GROMACS .gro file of C-alpha atoms in nm:
model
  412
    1UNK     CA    1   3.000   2.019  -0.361
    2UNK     CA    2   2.982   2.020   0.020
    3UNK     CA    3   3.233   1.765   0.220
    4UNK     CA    4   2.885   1.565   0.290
    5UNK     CA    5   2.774   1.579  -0.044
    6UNK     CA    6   2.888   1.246  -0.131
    7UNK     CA    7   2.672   1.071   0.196
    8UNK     CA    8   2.390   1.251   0.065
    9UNK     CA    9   2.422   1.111  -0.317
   10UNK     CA   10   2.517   0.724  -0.156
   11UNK     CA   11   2.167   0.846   0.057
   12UNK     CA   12   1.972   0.860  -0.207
   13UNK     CA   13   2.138   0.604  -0.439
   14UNK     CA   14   1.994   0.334  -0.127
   15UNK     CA   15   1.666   0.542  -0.119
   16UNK     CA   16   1.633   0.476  -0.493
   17UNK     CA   17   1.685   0.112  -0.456
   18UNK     CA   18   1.321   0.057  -0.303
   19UNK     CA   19   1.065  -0.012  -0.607
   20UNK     CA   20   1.316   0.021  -0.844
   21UNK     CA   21   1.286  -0.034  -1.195
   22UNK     CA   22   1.444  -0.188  -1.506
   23UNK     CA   23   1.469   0.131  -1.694
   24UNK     CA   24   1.617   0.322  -1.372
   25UNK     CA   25   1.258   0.446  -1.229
   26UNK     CA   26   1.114   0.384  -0.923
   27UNK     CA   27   0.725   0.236  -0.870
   28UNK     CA   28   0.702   0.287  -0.517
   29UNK     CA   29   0.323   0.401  -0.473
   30UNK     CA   30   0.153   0.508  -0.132
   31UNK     CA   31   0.123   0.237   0.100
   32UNK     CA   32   0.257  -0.029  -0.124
   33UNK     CA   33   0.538  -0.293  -0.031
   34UNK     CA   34   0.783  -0.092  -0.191
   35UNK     CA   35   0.691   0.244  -0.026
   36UNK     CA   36   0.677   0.086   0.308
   37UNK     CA   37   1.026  -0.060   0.292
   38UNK     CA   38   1.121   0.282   0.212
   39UNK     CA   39   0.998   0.464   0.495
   40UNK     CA   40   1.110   0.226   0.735
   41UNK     CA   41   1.479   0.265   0.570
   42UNK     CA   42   1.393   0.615   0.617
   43UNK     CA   43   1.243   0.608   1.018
   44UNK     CA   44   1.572   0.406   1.059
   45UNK     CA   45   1.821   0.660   0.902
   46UNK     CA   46   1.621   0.921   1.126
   47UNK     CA   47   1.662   0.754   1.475
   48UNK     CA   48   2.041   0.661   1.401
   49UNK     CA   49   2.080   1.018   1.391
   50UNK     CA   50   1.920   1.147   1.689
   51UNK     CA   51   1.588   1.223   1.557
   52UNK     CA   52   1.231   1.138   1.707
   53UNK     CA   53   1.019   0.945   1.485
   54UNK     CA   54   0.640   0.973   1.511
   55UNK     CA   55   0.350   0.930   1.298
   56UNK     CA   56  -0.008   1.076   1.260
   57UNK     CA   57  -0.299   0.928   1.218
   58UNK     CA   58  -0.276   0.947   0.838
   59UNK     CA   59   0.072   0.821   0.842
   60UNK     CA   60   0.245   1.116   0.753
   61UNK     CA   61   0.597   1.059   0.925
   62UNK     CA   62   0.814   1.294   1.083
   63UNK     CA   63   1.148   1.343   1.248
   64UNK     CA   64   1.200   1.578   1.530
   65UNK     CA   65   1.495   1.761   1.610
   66UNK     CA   66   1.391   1.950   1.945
   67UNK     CA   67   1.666   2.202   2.085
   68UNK     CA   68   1.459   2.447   2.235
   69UNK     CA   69   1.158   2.300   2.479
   70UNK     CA   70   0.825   2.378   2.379
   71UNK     CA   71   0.922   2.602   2.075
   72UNK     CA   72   0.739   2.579   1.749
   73UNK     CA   73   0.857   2.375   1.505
   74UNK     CA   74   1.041   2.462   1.134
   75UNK     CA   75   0.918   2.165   0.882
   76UNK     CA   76   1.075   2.071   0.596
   77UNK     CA   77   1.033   1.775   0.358
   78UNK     CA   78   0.795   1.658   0.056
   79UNK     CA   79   0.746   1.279  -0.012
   80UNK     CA   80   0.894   0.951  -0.086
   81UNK     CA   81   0.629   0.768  -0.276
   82UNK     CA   82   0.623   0.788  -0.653
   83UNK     CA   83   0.405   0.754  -0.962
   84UNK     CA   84   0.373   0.428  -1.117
   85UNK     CA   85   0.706   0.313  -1.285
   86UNK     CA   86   0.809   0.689  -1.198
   87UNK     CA   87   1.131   0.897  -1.168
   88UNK     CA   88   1.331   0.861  -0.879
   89UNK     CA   89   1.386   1.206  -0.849
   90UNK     CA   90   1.017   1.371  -0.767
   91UNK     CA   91   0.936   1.424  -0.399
   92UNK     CA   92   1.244   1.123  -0.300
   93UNK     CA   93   1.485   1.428  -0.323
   94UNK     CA   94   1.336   1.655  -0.139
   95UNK     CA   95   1.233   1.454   0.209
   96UNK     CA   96   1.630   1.313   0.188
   97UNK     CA   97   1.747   1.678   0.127
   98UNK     CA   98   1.525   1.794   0.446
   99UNK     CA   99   1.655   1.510   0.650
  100UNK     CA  100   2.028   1.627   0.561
  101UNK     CA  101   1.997   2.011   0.555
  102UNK     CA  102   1.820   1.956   0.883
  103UNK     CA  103   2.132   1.653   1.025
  104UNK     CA  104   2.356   1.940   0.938
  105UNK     CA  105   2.197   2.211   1.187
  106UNK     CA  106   2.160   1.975   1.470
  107UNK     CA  107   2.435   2.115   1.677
  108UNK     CA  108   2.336   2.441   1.661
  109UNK     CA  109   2.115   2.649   1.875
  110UNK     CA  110   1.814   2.821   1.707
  111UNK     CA  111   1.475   2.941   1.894
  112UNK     CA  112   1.273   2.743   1.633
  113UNK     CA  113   1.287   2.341   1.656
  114UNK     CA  114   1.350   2.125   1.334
  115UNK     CA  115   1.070   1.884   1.227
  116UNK     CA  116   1.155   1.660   0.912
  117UNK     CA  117   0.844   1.483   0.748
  118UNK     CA  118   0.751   1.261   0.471
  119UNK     CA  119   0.394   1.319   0.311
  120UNK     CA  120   0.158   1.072   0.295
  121UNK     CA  121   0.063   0.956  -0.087
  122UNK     CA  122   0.141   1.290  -0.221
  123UNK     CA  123   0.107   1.199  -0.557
  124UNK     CA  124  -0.268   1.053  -0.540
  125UNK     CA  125  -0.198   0.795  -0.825
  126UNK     CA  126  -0.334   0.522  -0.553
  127UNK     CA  127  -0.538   0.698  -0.345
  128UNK     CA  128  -0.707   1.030  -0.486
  129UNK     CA  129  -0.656   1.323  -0.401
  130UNK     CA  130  -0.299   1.399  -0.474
  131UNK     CA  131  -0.149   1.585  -0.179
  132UNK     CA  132  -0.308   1.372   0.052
  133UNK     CA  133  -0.107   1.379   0.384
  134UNK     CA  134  -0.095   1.747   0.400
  135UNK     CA  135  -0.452   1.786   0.325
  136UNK     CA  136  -0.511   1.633   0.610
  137UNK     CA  137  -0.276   1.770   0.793
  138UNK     CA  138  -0.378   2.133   0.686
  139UNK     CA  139  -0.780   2.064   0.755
  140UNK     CA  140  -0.818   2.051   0.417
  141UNK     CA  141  -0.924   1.718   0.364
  142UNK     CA  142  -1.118   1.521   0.689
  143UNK     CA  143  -0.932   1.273   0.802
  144UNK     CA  144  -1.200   1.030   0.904
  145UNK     CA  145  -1.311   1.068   0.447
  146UNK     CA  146  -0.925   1.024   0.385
  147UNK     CA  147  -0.915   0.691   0.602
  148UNK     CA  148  -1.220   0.559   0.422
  149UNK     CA  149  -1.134   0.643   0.052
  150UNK     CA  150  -0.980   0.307  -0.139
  151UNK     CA  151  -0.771   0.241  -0.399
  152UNK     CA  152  -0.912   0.091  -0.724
  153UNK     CA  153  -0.822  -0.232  -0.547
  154UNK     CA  154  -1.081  -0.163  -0.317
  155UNK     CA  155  -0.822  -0.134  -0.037
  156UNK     CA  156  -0.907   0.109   0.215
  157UNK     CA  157  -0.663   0.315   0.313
  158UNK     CA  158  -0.716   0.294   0.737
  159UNK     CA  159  -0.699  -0.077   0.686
  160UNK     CA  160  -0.348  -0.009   0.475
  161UNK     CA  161  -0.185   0.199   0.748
  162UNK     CA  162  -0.269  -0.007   1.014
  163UNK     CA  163  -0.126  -0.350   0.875
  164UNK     CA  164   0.199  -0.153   0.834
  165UNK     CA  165   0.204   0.034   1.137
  166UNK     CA  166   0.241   0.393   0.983
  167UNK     CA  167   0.013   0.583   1.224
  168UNK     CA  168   0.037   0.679   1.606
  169UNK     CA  169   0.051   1.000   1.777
  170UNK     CA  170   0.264   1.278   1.871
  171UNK     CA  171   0.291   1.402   1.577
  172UNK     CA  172   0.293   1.815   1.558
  173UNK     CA  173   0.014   1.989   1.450
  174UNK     CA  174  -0.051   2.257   1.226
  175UNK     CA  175  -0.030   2.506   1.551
  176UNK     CA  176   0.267   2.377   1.614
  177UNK     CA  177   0.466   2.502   1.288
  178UNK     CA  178   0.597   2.821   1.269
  179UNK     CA  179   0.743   2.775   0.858
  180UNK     CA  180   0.747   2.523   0.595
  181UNK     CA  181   0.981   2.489   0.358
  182UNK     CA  182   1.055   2.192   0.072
  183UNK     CA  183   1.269   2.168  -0.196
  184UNK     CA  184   1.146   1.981  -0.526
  185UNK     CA  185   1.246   1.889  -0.913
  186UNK     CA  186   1.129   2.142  -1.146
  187UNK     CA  187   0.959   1.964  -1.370
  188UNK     CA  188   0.970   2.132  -1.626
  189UNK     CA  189   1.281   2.301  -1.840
  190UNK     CA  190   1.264   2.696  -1.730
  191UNK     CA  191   1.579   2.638  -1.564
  192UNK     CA  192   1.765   2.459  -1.784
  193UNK     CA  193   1.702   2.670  -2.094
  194UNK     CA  194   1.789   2.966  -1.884
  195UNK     CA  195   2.084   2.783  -1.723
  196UNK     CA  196   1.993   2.893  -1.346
  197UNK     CA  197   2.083   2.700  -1.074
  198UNK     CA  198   1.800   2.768  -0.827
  199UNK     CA  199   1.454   2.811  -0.870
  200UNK     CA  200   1.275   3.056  -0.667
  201UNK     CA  201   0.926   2.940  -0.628
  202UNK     CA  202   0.685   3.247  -0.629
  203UNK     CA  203   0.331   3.159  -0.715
  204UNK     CA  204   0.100   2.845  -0.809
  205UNK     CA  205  -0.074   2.803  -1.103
  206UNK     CA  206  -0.474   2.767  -1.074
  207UNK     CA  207  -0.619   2.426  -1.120
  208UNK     CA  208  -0.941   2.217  -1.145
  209UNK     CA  209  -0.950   1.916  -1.138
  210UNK     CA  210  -1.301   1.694  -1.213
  211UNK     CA  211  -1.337   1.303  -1.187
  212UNK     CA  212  -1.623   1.216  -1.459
  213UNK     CA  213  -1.827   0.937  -1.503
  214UNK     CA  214  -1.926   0.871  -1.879
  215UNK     CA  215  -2.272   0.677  -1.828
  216UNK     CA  216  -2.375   0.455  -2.188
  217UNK     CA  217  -2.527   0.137  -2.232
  218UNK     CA  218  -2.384  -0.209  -2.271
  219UNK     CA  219  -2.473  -0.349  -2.619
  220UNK     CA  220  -2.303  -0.570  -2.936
  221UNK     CA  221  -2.009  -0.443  -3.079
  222UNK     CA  222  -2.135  -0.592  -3.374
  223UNK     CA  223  -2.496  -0.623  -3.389
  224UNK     CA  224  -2.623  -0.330  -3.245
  225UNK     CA  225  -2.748  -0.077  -3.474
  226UNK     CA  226  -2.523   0.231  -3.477
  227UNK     CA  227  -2.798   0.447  -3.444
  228UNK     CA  228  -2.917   0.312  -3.127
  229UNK     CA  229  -2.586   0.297  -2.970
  230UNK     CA  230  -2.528   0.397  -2.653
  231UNK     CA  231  -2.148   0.403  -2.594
  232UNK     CA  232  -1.956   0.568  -2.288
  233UNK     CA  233  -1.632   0.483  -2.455
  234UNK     CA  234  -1.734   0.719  -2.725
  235UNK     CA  235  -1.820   1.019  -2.484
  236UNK     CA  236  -1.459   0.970  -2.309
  237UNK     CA  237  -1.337   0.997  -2.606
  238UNK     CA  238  -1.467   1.320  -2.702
  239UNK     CA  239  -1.378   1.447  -2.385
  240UNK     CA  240  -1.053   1.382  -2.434
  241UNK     CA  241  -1.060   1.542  -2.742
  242UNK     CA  242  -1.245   1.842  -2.589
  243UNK     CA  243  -0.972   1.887  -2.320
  244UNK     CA  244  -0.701   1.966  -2.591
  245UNK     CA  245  -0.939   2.182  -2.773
  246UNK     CA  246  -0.976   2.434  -2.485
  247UNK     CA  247  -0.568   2.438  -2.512
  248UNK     CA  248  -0.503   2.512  -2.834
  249UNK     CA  249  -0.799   2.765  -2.880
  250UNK     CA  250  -0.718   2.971  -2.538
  251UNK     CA  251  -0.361   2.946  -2.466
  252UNK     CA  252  -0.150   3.233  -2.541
  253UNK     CA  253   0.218   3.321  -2.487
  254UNK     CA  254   0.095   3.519  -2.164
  255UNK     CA  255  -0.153   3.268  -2.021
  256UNK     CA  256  -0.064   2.955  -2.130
  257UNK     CA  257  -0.344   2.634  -2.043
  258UNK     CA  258  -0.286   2.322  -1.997
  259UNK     CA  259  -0.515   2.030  -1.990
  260UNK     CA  260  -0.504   1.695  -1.981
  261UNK     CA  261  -0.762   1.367  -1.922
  262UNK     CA  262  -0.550   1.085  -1.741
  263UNK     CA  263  -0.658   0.762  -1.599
  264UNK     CA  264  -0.960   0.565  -1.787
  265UNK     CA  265  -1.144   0.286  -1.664
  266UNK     CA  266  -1.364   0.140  -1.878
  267UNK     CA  267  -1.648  -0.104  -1.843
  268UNK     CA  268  -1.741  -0.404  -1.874
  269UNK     CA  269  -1.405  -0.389  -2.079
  270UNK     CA  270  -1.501  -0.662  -2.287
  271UNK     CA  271  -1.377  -0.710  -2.691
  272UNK     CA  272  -1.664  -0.769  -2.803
  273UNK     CA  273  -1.949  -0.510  -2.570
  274UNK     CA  274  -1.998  -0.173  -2.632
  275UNK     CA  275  -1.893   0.010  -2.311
  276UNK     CA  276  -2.162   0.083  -2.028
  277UNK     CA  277  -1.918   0.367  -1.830
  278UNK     CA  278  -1.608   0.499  -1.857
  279UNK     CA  279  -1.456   0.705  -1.600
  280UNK     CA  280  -1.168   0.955  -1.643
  281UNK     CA  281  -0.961   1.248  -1.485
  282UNK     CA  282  -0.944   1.576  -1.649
  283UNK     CA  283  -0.803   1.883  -1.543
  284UNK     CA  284  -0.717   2.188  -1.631
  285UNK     CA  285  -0.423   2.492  -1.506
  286UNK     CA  286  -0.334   2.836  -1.584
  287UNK     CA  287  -0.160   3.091  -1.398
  288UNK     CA  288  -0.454   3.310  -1.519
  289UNK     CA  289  -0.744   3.288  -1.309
  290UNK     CA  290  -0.978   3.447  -1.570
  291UNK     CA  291  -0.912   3.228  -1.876
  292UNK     CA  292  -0.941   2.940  -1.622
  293UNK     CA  293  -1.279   3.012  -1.570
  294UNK     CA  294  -1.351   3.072  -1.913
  295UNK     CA  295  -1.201   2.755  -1.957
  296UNK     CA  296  -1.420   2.592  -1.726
  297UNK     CA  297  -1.706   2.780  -1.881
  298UNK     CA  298  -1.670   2.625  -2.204
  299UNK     CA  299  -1.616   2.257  -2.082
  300UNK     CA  300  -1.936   2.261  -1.889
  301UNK     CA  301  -2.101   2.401  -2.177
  302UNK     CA  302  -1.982   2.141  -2.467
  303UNK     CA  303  -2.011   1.844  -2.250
  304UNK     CA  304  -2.347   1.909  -2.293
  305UNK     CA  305  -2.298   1.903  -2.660
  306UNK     CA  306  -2.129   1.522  -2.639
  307UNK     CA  307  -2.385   1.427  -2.377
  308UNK     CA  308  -2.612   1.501  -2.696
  309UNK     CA  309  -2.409   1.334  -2.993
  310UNK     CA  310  -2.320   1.057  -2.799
  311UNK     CA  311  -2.622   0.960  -2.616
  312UNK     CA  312  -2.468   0.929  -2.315
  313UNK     CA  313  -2.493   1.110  -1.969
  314UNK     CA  314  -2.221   1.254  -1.836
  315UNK     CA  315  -2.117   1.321  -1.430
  316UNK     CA  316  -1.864   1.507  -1.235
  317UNK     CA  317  -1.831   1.258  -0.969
  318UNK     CA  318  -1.586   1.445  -0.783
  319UNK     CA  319  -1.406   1.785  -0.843
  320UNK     CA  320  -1.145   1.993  -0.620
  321UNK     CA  321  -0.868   2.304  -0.688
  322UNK     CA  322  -0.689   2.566  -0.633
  323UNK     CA  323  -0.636   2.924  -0.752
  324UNK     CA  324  -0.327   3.096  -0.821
  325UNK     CA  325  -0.122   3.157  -0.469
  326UNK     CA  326   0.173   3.350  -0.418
  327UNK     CA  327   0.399   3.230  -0.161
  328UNK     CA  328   0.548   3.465   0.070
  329UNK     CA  329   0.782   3.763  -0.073
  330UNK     CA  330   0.980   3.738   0.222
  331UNK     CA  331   1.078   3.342   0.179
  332UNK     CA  332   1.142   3.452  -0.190
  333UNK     CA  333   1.397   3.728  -0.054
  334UNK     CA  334   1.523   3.504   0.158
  335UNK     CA  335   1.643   3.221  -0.064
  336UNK     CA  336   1.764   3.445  -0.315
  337UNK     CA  337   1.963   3.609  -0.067
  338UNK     CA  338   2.124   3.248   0.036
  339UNK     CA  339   2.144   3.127  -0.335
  340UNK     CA  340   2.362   3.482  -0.377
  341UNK     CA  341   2.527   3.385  -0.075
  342UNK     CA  342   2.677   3.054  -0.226
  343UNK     CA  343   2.719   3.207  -0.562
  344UNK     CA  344   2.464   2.987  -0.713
  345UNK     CA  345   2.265   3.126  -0.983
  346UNK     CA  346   1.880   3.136  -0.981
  347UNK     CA  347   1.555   3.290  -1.066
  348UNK     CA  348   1.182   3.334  -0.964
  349UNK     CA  349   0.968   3.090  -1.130
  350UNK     CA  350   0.596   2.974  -1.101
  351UNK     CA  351   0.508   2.630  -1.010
  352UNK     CA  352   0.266   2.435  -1.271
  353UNK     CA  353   0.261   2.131  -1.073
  354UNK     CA  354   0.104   2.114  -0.749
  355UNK     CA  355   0.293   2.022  -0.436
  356UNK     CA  356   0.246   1.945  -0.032
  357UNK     CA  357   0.380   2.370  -0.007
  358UNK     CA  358   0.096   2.432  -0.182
  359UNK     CA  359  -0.124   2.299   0.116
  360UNK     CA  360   0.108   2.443   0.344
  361UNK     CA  361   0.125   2.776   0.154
  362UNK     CA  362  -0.156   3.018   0.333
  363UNK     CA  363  -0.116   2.841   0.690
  364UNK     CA  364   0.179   2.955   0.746
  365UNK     CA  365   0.477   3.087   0.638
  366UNK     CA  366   0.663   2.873   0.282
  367UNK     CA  367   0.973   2.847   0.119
  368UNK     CA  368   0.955   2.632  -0.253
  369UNK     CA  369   1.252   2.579  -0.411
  370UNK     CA  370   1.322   2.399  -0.712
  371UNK     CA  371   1.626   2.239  -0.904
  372UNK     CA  372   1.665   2.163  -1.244
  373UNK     CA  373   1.537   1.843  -1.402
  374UNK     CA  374   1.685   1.733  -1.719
  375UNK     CA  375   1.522   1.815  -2.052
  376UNK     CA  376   1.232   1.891  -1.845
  377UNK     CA  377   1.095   1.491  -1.811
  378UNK     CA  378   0.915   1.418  -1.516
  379UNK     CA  379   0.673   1.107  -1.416
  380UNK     CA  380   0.879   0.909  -1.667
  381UNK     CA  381   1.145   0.691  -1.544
  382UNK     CA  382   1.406   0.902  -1.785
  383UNK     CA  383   1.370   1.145  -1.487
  384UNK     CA  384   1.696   1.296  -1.378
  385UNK     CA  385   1.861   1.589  -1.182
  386UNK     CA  386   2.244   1.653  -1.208
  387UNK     CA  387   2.442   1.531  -0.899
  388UNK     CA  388   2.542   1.920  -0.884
  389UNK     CA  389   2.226   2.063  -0.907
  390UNK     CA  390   2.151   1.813  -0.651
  391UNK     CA  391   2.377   1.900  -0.416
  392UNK     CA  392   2.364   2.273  -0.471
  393UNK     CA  393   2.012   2.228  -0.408
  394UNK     CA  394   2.071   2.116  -0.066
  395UNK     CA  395   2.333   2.380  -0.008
  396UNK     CA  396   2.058   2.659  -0.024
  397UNK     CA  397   1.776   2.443   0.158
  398UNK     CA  398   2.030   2.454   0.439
  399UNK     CA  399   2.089   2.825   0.434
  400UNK     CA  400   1.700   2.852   0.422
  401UNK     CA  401   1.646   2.623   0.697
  402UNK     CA  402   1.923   2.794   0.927
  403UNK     CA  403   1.730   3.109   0.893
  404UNK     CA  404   1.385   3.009   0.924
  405UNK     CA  405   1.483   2.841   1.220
  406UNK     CA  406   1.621   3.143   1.352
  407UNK     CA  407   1.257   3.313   1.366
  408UNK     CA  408   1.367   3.559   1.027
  409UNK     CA  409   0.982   3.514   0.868
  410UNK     CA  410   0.810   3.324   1.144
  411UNK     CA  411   0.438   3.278   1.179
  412UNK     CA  412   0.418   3.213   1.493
   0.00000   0.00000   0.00000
């Protein structure tokens, strides 16, 4: 461990205190009381330490380190707010590794500028999409639909970042970045079971992701002939049932796919009413393109089979993706070359989840890094990386940063 290792693990031991939870988790969502205590902690700990804090106008926040005048920026970071009753450990550690690989370079001279920033409701568990802030920030969401959208609350988010002051201006743009780089969990347990260090992030998984609307009609539970039952609870169910089909009958050791249905709402929710609608989030990912597609294929094709057996209609009321992106050999190169540097072991791994990089990734030059998460256990409030890993983790994200900012694989 670095001499500043330990200011970096008291850090994050305050960062983790915002939202925190019983069972050592954090429930910090975008925009929520406890997320907004946190990034003011976090524009604070900034401006003590000779940053510039700005926002933009969807109240992604940054921290600017400018040592050369009118020189493109290096940005590093990933987010603070969480799943609900989350780890502490996804996206938090990250944007407080950033902030202290990028306080450690601040006396020295580089052509590039350093630019710190904390992602607007990455994880979309409030707001949908996931990877919100830089979606915007990348054109790939508008920004005038991402101000509208609104939680299930009905709370839109404009009206959210303007009660707590999280927007303004002078915030860099996309032109303005000449490299990206962010540090994250794993997620998973590749490195663990292979006992490296350091993951080197090389490509991105494929993913589609639909939001479906199961349309029935509201009836008895109890008096209501089955045969003329209409029920949307029914169809979800199937669906869900469907989505682990397509798993277990396509995955192989060599293209593995997952798939999963998430968050249900059901209505009119009632113990005694056969449901009306029922809507749901499925997705699916594969690091093969082709048997995502087939994938795809087939769930188009056997909704239309529960549409049938269920009597009920079924909609993809929203759908969005990605396919599988390499990030730059040259950022790979380079971290492994600063990993070997600090005698740190690693290896090159895909990424399953998706992250802000991955927004990032195809704009302009990206650096993804992982560390190790215990046992693998992510979105759970078990969540955990090693206060090693940890710091070993910001070790090589500062060797990264000190050579991206030196112009080594530049973009602009």
């Amino acid at each position: 461990m670095t001499a500043d290792g330990p200011a970096f693990l008291a850090d994050f031991a305050t960062l983790s205190g915002f939202g925190a939870t019983e069972r050592g988790g954090v429930h910090r969502e975008a925009a929520s009381d406890a997320d907004t205590e946190q990034w003011a902690w976090f524009g604070r700990w900034l401006a003590a330490r000779g940053f510039t804090v700005v926002h933009d106008r969807i109240g992604n926040q940054f921290g600017l380190l400018e040592r050369t005048p009118g020189a493109p920026y290096v940005l590093v970071g990933s987010h603070l707010d969480s799943q609900p009753f989350g780890g502490r450990w996804d996206g938090a550690y990250g944007v407080l590794a950033a902030a202290h690989a990028a306080h450690r370079l601040a006396g020295e001279r580089h052509p590039l500028n350093l630019a710190v920033v904390n992602w607007f409701n990455e994880e979309g568990s409030r707001f949908t999409p996931s990877m919100f802030g830089s979606a915007v920030f990348t054109g790939a969401l508008d920004l005038g639909a991402a101000l509208d959208t609104r939680d299930p609350a009905g709370i839109r988010v404009g009206d959210r970042l303007a009660a707590t002051g999280r927007t303004g201006t002078g915030a860099p743009a996309l032109a303005g970045i000449a490299a990206y780089a962010e540090i994250h969990i794993e997620q998973g347990r590749v490195l663990e079971d292979t006992g490296s260090t350091i993951g080197l992030v090389e490509a991105t998984w494929a993913a589609r992701k639909y939001d479906l609307r199961v349309i029935g009609e509201q009836s008895h539970t109890g008096s209501t002939v089955m045969a003329d039952r209409r029920d949307a609870l029914l169809g979800a169910a199937r669906l869900v049932v469907l989505a682990r089909e397509l798993s277990d009958e396509l995955s192989t050791a060599d293209a593995p796919l997952h798939t999963s249905v998430s968050r249900m709402k059901v209505e009119p929710n009632s113990p005694v009413t056969v449901a009306r609608e029922a809507t749901l989030n499925l997705d699916l990912r594969s690091p093969d393109e082709p048997l995502l597609a087939r994938a795809d294929a087939l769930l188009h094709e056997r909704v239309a089979g529960i549409e049938r057996s269920a009597r009920v209609e079924i909609v993809i009321a929203g759908s969005h993706g990605w396919g599988v992106q390499p990030f730059p050999a040259a950022g790979v190169e380079l971290a492994g070359e600063v990993a070997d540097g600090l005698g740190l072991s690693h290896r090159r791994i895909p990424t399953v989840a998706g992250h802000d990089s991955v927004n990032l990734n195809g704009h302009v030059p990206t650096v993804m890094l992982f560390v190790p998460s215990v046992a693998g256990i992510s979105h759970n409030e078990r969540e955990h990386t090693t206060d090693a890993d940890a710091c070993a983790g910001l070790d090589v994200l500062t060797g990264v940063l000190r050579r991206l900012a030196a112009g080594e694989i530049s973009g602009r």
